Coordinates of C-alpha atoms in Angstrom, one line a residue:
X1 CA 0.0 0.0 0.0
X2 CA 1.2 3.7 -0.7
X3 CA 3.0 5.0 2.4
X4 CA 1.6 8.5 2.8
X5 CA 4.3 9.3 5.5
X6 CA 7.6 7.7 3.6
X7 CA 6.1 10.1 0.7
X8 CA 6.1 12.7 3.2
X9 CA 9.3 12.3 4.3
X10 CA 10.5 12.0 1.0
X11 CA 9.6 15.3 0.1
X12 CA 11.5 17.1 2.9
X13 CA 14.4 15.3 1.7
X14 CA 14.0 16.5 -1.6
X15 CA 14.2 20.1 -0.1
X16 CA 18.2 19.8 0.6
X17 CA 19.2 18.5 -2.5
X18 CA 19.2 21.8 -4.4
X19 CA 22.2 24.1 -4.0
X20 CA 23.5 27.1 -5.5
X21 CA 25.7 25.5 -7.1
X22 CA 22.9 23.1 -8.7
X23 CA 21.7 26.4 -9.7
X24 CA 24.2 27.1 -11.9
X25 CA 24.4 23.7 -13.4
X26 CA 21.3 24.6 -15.1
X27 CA 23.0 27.3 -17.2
X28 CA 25.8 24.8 -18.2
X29 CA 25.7 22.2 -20.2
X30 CA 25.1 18.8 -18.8
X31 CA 28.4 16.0 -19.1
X32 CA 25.1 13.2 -19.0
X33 CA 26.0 11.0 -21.6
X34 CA 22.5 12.1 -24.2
X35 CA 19.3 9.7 -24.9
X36 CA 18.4 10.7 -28.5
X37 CA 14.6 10.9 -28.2
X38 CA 14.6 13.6 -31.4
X39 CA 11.8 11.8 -32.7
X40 CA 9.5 12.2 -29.6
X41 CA 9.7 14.7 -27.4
X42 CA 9.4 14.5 -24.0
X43 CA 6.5 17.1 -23.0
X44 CA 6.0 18.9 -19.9
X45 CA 3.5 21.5 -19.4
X46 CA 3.5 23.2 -16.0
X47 CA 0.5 25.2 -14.8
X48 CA 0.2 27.6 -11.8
X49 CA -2.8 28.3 -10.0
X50 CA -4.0 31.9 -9.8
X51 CA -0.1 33.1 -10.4
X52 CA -0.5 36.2 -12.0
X53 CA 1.7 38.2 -15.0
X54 CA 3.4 39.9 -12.4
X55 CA 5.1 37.5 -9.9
X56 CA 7.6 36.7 -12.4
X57 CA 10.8 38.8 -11.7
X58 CA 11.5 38.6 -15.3
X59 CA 8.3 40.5 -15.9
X60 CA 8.8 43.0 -13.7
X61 CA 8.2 41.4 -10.2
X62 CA 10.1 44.4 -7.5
X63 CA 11.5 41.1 -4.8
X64 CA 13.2 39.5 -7.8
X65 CA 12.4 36.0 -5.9
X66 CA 12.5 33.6 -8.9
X67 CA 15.8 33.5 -10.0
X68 CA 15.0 29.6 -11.3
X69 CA 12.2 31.2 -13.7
X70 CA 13.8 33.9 -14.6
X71 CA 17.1 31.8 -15.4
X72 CA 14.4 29.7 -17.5
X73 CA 13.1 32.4 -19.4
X74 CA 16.6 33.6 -20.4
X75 CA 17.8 30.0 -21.7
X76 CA 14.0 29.9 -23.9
X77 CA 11.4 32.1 -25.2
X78 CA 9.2 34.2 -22.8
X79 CA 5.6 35.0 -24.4
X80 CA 4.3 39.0 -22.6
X81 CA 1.5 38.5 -24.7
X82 CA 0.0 35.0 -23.7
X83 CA -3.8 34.6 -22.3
X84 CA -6.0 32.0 -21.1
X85 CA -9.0 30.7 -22.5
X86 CA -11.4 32.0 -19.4
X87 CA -10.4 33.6 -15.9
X88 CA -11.4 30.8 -13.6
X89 CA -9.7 27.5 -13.5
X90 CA -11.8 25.1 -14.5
X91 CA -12.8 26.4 -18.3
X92 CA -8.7 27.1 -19.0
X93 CA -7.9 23.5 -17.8
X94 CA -10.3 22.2 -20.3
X95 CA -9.4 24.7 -23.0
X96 CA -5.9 23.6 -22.6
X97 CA -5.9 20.0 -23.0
X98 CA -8.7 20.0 -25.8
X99 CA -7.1 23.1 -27.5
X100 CA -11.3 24.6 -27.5
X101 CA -12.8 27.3 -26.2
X102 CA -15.1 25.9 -23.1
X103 CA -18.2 27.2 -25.0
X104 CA -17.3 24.6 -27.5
X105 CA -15.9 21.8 -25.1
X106 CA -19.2 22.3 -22.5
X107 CA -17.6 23.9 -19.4
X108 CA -19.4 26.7 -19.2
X109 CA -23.0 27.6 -17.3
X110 CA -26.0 28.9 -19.0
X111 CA -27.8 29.1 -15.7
X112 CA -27.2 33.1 -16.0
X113 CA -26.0 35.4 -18.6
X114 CA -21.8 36.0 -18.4
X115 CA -21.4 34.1 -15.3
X116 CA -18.3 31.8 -14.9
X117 CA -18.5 28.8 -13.8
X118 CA -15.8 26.0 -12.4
X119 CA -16.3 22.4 -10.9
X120 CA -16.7 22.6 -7.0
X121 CA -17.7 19.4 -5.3
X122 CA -21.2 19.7 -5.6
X123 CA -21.0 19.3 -9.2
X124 CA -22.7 17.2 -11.1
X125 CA -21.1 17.0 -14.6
X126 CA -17.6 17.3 -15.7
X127 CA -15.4 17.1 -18.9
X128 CA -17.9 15.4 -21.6
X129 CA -17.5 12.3 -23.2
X130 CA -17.2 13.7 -26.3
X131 CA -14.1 16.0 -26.2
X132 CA -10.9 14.3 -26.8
X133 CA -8.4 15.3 -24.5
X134 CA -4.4 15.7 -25.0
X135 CA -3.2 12.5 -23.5
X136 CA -5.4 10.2 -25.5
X137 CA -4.2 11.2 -28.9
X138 CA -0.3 10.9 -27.6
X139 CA -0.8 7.3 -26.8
X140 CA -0.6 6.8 -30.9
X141 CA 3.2 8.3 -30.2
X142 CA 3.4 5.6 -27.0
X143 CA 3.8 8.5 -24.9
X144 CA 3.1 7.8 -21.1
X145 CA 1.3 10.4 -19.6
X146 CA 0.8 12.0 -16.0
X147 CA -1.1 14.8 -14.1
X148 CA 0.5 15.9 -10.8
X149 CA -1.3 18.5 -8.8
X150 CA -5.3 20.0 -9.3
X151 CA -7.5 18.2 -12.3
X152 CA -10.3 20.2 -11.4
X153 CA -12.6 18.9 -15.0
X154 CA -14.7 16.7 -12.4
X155 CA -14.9 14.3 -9.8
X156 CA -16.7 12.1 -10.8
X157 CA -15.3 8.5 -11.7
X158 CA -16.2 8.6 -15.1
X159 CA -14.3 12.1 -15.2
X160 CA -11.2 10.9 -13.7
X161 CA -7.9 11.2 -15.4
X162 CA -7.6 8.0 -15.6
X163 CA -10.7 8.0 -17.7
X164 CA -9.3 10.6 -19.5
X165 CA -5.7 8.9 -21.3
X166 CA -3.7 10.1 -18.5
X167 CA -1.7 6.3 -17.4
X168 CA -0.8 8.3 -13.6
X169 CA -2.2 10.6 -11.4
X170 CA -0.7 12.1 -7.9
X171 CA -3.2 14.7 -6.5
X172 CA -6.9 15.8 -6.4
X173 CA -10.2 16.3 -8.2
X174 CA -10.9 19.8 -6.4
X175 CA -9.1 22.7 -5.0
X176 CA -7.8 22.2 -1.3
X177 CA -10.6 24.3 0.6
X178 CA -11.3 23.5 3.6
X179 CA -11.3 21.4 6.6
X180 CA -14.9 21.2 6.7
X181 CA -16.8 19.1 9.5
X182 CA -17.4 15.7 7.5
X183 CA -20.8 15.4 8.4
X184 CA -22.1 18.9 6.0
X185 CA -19.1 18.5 3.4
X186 CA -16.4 16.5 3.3
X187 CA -12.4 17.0 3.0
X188 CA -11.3 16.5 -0.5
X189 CA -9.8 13.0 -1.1
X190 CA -5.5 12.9 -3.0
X191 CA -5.8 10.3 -5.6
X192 CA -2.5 8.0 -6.2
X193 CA -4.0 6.6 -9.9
X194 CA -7.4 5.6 -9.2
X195 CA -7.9 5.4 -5.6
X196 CA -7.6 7.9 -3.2
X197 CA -4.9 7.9 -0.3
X198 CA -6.5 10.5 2.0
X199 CA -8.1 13.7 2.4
X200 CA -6.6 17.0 2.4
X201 CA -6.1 18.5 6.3
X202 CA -6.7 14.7 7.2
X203 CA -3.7 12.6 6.1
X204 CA -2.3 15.7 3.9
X205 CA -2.3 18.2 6.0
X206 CA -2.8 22.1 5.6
X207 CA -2.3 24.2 8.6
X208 CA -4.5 27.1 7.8
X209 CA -3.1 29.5 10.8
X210 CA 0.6 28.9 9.9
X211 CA 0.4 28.0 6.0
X212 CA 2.0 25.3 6.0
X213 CA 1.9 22.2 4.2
X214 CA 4.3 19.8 2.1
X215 CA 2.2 19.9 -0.9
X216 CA 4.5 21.1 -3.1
X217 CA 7.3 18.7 -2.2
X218 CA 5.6 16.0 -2.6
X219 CA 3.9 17.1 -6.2
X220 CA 8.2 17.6 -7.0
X221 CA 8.8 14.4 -5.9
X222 CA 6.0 12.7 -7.9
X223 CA 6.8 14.9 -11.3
X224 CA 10.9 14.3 -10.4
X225 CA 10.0 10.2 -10.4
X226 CA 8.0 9.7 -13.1
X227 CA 10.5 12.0 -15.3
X228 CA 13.1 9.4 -14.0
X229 CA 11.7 6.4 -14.8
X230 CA 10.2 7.3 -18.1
X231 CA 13.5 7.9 -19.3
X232 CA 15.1 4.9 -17.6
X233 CA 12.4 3.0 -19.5
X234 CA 13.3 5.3 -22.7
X235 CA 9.9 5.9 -23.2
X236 CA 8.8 9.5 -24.7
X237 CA 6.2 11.2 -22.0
X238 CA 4.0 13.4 -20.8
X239 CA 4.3 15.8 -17.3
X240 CA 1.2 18.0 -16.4
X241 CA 3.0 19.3 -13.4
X242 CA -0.6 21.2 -12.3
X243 CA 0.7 22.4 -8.4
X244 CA -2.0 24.5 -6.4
X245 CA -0.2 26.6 -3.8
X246 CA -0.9 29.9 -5.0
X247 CA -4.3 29.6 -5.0
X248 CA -5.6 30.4 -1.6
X249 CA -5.7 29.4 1.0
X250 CA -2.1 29.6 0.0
X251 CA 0.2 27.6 1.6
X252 CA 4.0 26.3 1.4
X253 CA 6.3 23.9 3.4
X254 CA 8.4 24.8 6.4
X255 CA 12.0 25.8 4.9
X256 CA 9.8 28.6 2.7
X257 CA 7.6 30.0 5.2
X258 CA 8.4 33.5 6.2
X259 CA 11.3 34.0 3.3
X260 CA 9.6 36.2 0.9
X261 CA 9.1 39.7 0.7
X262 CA 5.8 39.1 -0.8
X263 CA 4.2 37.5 2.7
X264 CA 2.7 34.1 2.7
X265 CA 1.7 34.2 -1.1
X266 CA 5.4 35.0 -1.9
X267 CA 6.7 31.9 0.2
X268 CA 4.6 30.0 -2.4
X269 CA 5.5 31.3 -5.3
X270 CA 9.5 30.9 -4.2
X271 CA 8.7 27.2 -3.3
X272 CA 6.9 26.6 -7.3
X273 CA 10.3 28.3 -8.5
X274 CA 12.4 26.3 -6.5
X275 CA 10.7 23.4 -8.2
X276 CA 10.8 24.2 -11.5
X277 CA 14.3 24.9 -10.9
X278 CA 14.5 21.2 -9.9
X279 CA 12.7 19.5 -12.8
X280 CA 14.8 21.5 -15.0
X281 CA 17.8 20.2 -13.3
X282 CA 16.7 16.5 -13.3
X283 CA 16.6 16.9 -17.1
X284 CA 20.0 18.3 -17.5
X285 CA 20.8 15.7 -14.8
X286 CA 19.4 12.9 -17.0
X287 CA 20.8 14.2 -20.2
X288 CA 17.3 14.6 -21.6
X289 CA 17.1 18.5 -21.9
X290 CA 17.1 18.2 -25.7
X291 CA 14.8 16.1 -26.0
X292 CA 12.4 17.8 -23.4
X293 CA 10.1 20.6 -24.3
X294 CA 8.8 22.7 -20.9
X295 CA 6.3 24.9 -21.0
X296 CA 5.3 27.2 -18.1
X297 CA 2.1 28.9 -17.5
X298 CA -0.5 29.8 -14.9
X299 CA -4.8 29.0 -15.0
X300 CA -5.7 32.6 -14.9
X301 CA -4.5 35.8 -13.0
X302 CA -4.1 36.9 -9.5
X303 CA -7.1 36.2 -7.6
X304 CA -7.0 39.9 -6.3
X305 CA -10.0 39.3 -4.2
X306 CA -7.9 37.0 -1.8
X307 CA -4.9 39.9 -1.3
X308 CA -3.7 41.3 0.3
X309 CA -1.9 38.4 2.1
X310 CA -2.9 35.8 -0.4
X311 CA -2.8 37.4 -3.8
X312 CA -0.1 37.6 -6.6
X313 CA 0.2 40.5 -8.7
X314 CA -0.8 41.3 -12.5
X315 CA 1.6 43.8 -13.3
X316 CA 0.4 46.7 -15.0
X317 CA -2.9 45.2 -16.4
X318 CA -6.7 45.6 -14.7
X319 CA -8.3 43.8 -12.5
X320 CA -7.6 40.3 -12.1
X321 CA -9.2 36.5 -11.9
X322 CA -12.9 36.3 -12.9
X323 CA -12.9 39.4 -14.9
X324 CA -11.9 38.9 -18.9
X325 CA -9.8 42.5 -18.4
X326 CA -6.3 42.2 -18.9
X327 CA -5.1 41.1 -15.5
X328 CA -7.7 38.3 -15.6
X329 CA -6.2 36.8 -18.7
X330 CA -3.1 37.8 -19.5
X331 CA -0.6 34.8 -18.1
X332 CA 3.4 34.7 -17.5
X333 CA 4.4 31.9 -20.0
X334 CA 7.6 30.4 -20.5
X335 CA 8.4 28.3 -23.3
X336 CA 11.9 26.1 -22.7
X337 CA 13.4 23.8 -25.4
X338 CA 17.5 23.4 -25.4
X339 CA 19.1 23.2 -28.5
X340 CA 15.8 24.2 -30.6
X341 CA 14.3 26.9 -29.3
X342 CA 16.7 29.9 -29.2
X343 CA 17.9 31.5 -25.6
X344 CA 16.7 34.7 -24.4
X345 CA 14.2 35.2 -27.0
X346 CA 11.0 37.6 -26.0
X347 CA 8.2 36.8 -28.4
X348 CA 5.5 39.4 -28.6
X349 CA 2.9 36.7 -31.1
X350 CA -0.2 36.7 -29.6
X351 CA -0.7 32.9 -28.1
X352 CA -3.1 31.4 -25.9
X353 CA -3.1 28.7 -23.9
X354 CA -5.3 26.3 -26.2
X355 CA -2.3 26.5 -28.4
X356 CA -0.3 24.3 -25.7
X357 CA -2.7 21.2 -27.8
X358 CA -2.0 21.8 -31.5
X359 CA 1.5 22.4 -30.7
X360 CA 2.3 19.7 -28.4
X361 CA 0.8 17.5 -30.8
X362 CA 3.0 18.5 -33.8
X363 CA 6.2 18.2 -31.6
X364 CA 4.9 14.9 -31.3
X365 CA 4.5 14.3 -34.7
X366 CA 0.2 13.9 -34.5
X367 CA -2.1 15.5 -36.1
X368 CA -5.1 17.2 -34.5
X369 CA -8.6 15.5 -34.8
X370 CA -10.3 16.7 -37.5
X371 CA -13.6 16.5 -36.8
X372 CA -14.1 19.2 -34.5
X373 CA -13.5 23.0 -34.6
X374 CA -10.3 24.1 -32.6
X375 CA -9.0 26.9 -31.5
X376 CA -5.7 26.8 -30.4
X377 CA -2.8 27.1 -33.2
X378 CA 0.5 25.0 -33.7
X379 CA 3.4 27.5 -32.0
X380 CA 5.8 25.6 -33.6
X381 CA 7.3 27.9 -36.2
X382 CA 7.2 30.3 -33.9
X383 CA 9.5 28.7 -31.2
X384 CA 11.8 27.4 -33.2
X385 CA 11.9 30.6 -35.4
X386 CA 10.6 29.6 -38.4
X387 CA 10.2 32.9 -41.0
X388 CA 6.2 32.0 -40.5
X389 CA 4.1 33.4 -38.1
X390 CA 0.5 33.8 -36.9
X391 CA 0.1 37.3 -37.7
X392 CA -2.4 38.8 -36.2
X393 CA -4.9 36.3 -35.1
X394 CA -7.7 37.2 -32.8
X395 CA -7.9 36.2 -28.8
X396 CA -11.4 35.6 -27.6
X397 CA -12.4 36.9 -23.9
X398 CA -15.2 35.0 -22.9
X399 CA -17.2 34.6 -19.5
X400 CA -19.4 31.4 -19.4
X401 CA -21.2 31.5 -22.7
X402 CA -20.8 35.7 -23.5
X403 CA -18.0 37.1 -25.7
X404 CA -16.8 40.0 -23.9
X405 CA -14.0 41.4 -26.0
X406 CA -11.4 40.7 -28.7
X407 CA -8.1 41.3 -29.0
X408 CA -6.2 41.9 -32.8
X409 CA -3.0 43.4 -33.0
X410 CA -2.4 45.9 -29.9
X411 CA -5.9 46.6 -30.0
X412 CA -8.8 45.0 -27.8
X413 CA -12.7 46.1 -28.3
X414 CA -14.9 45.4 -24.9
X415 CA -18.4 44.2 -26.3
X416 CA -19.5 43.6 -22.8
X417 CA -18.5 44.9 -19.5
X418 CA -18.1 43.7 -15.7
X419 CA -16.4 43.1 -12.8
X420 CA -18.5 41.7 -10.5
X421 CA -22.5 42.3 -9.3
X422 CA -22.8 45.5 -6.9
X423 CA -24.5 43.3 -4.4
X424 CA -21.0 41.1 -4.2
X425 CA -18.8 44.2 -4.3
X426 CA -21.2 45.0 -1.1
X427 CA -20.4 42.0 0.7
X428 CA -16.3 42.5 0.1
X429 CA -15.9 40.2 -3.0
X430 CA -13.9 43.1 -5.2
X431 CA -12.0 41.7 -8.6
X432 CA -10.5 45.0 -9.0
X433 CA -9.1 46.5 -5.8
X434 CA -8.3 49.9 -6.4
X435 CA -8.9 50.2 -10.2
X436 CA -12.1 50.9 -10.5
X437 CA -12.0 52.5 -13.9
X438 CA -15.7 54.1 -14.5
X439 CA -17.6 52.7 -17.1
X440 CA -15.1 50.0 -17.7
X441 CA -15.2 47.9 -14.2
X442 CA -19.2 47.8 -13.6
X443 CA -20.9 46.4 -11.4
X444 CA -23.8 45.8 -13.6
X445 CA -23.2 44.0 -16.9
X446 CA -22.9 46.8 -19.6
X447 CA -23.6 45.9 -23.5
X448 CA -21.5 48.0 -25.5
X449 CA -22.1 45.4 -28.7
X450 CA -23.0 49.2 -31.1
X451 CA -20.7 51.0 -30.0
X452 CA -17.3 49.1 -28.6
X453 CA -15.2 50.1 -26.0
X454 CA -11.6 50.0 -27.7
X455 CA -8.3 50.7 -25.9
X456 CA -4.7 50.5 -27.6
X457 CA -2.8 47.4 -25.3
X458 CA 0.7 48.8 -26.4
X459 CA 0.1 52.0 -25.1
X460 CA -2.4 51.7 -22.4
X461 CA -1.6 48.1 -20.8
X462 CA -4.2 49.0 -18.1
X463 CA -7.1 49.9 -19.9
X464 CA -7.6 53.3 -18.7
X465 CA -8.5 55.4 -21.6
X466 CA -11.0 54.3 -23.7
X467 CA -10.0 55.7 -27.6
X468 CA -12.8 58.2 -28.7
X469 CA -15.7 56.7 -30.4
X470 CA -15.4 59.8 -33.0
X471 CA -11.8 59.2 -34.0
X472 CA -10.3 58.1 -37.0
X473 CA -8.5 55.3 -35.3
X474 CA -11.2 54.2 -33.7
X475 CA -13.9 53.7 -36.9
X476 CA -10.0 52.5 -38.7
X477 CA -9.3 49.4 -35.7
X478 CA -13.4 48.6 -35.3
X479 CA -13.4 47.6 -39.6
X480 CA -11.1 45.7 -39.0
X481 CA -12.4 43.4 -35.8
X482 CA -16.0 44.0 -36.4
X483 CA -15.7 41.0 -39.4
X484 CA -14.0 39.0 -37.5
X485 CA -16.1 38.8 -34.2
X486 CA -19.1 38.2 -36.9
X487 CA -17.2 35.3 -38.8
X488 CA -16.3 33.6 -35.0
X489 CA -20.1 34.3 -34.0
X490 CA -21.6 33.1 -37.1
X491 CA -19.7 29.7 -37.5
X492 CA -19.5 29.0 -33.1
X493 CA -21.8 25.5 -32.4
X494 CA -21.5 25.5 -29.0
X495 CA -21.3 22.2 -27.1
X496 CA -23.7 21.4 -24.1
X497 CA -22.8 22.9 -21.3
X498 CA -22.0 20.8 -18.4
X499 CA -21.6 23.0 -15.3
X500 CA -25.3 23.6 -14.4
X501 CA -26.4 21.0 -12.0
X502 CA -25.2 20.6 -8.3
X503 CA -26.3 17.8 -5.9
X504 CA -25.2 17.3 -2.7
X505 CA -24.9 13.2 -3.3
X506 CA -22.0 13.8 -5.7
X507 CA -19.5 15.0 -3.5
X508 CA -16.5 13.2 -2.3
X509 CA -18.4 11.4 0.2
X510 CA -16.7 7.6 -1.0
X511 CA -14.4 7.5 -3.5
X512 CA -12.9 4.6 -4.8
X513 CA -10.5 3.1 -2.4
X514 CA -11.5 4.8 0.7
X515 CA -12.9 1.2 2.4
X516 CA -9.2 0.2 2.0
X517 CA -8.6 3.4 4.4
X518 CA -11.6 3.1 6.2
X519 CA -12.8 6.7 5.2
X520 CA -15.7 6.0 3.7
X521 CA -18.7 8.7 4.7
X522 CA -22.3 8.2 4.5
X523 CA -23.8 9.4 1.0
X524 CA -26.9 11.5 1.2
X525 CA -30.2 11.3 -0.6
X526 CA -29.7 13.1 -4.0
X527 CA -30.7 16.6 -4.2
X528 CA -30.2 18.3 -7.4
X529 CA -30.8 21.7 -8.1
X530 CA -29.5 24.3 -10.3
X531 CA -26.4 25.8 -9.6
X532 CA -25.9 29.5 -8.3
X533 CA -23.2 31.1 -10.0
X534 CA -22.8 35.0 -9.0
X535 CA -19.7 35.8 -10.9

């Protein structure tokens, strides 16, 4: 049986085995006798929870406490102008590994007009048989395939990862709330594969006063082993490395607590960049870094509503998670590929993360289904710096099933507008804490479908200053977008959306393998209703 306290224990080792002078072993070349794998990549996509554009001190970030990330960015390609495919995690997980917009792959709400909508417990559905996921289409490569950290597409057996082409799993359905008193809701379960090991402040603790929890150690330890034996095996793989510990409650192990500048949030962040420093290490270590391609990314931005103690920072750009303004959207990203991709590039191309699935495929030498609309693009000329390039495609702001602006070029046209209901503002829920810009942050949502609110990115990052409806420029930019929000419109079948229904008798009450542990808890009577979804 799994050992939850040898893994444990495990994990603190893990904690003294990176030294400065590690460090700089990243930045030299590896004397690892090489495993060609040219053929296959190795993949490994890494996605932060709630980390916004602005913890990264590459990007701007005043403490300067990830010096692994920042040496990262400065041996690959960093990506200023990269976005997610909705500001809440659930939608941009699924966007990202079915490379569609969650009004086409189903994880969106229709239960109220722009409201975004994620996969708490109570859920009932989850990702839909019918979308083909990134894992399932690499098996035709014989890659082997693992999630670490937060799946968040449902809880659900039949949503599993599992289920889902993943061959390995180490973490949990849900986000780490919590505790809760078992009896009214019960403690998330952390899944080894297909049965769960424990609950979340039960076996895995969280200490909620302190913040601290091994977590993060543990989710190193796990990506760190399966990187190992994969290539022991010499088998081409898979990593979604998918840590939660900047989403609040934030949290981060002993060793970290009480470093940072940044408070509690910036303990975490230092922790996730000591441990991408470490993966990238055990590749050079290996002799595999050629033959790896690492991605890094985050969900969606800063939760702001959590700061100030527990929220990152979204640079210069408004507002932050939930809202589709800049800071809600807008995500550091790190693309990292010795030998291929060249060092210290900054690529302005306007990429998203649905483009993580088209592109990962064509390292991988697949091709994308091709019975289904998608709407990520393949990157690849543009990392490896290819004369062709995207030009200037469009990125899509959406909030459940609404498109709320559009971004071409340096230029982004606000269709809709909100921030959050004036009734949840009221009760202390603010998205945009201290820039309120009026009538651009509303507390009522605002059609501006006639007459577009556009603002210049390049110029006006933070979308302060609206450009005047009566100027050249603006009837110039609006010719030019209006066709293509009416082509995207026009052509959109949406799929059938899968976040409406909650029921209390879905939750994690029993999942498989708690009689094993004895922490089965007693299901109740179904109850379904619709769900309430304020933002």
């Amino acid at each position: 049986m799994y050992n939850v306290a040898a893994h444990m224990t495990a994990a603190m080792r893990v904690m003294s085995s990176l030294t400065l002078t590690l460090f700089f072993s990243i930045i030299c070349c590896s004397l690892t006798e090489k495993l060609s794998n040219a053929s296959s990549p190795n993949i490994i996509i890494m996605l932060m929870d709630d980390m916004g554009w602005g913890d990264l001190g590459v990007l701007g970030q005043p403490s300067k406490e990830t010096p692994y990330l920042d040496a990262m960015a400065a041996q690959g390609m960093l990506f200023p102008n990269f976005y997610t495919a909705n500001p809440l995690c659930s939608p941009s997980r699924a966007a990202l590994l079915t490379g569609r917009l969650p009004v086409r792959n189903g994880f969106y709400t229709t239960n109220g007009h722009a409201r975004n909508a994620y996969t708490p417990q109570e859920i009932v559905g989850g990702i839909s048989k019918d979308e083909i996921l990134l894992p399932q289409i690499m098996k035709k490569k014989g890659y082997v395939s693992k999630i670490v950290g937060k799946w968040h597409l449902g809880h659900r057996p039949q949503y599993l990862p599992l289920k889902n082409g993943f061959d390995e799993w180490f973490g949990a359905p849900d986000c780490h709330f919590g505790p809760y008193n078992s009896s009214i809701r019960p403690n998330i379960p952390v899944y080894n594969n297909s049965e769960m090991l424990g609950r979340y402040y039960e076996e895995f603790k969280i200490d909620r006063k302190t913040g601290e929890s091994n977590l993060t150690q543990m989710y190193l330890l796990e990506g760190v082993d399966f990187i190992r034996r994969q290539t022991e095996a010499q088998r081409p793989f898979f990593l979604y490395w998918a840590p939660d510990a900047t989403h609040a409650p934030v949290y981060a192990s002993k060793p970290f607590l009480g470093q940072s500048q940044r408070g509690r949030y910036g303990d975490a962040v230092m922790e996730l960049d000591y441990s991408v420093g470490h993966i990238l290490l055990w590749l050079k270590r290996l002799g595999i870094e050629n033959d790896t391609f690492v991605f890094f990314t985050s969900d969606n931005g800063a939760a702001l509503t959590s700061g100030p103690n527990e929220a990152g920072s979204n640079g210069p750009f408004l507002c932050g998670k939930e809202t589709t303004f800049e800071g809600g959207m807008r995500e550091p990203a790190i693309a990292w590929w010795p030998g291929h991709i060249k060092a210290g590039t900054v690529n302005f191309q306007l990429a998203s993360v649905m483009d993580l699935f088209p592109t990962s495929l064509a390292l991988a030498g697949l091709s994308p289904p091709d019975d289904r609309a998608l709407d990520g693009l393949d990157l690849t000329p543009v990392l490896l710096n290819h004369p062709h390039k995207q030009g200037n495609r469009p990125i899509f702001y959406y909030r459940g099933n609404e498109l709320m602006a559009v971004r071409i070029g340096q230029y982004k046209a606000h269709y809709w507008t909100w921030s959050n209901s004036l009734e949840e503002f009221n009760k202390g829920i603010n998205f945009c804490p201290g820039e309120e810009v009026p009538g651009v942050t509303t507390h009522d949502q605002k059609e501006h479908t006639l007459q577009p609110i556009l603002f210049h990115l390049g110029r006006d990052p933070g979308e302060k200053f609206p450009i005047s409806v009566s100027s050249h420029e603006y009837q110039k930019v609006l010719s030019r977008i209006s066709p293509v929000v009416e082509q995207h419109k026009s052509t959109l079948v949406p799929g059938v959306p899968q976040l409406n229904m909650c029921d209390v008798a879905v939750m994690n009450w029993a999942p498989a393998g708690c009689e094993k542990l004895g922490k089965c808890l007693n299901v109740p009577k179904s109850q379904p209703w619709k769900c309430d979804w304020p933002h």
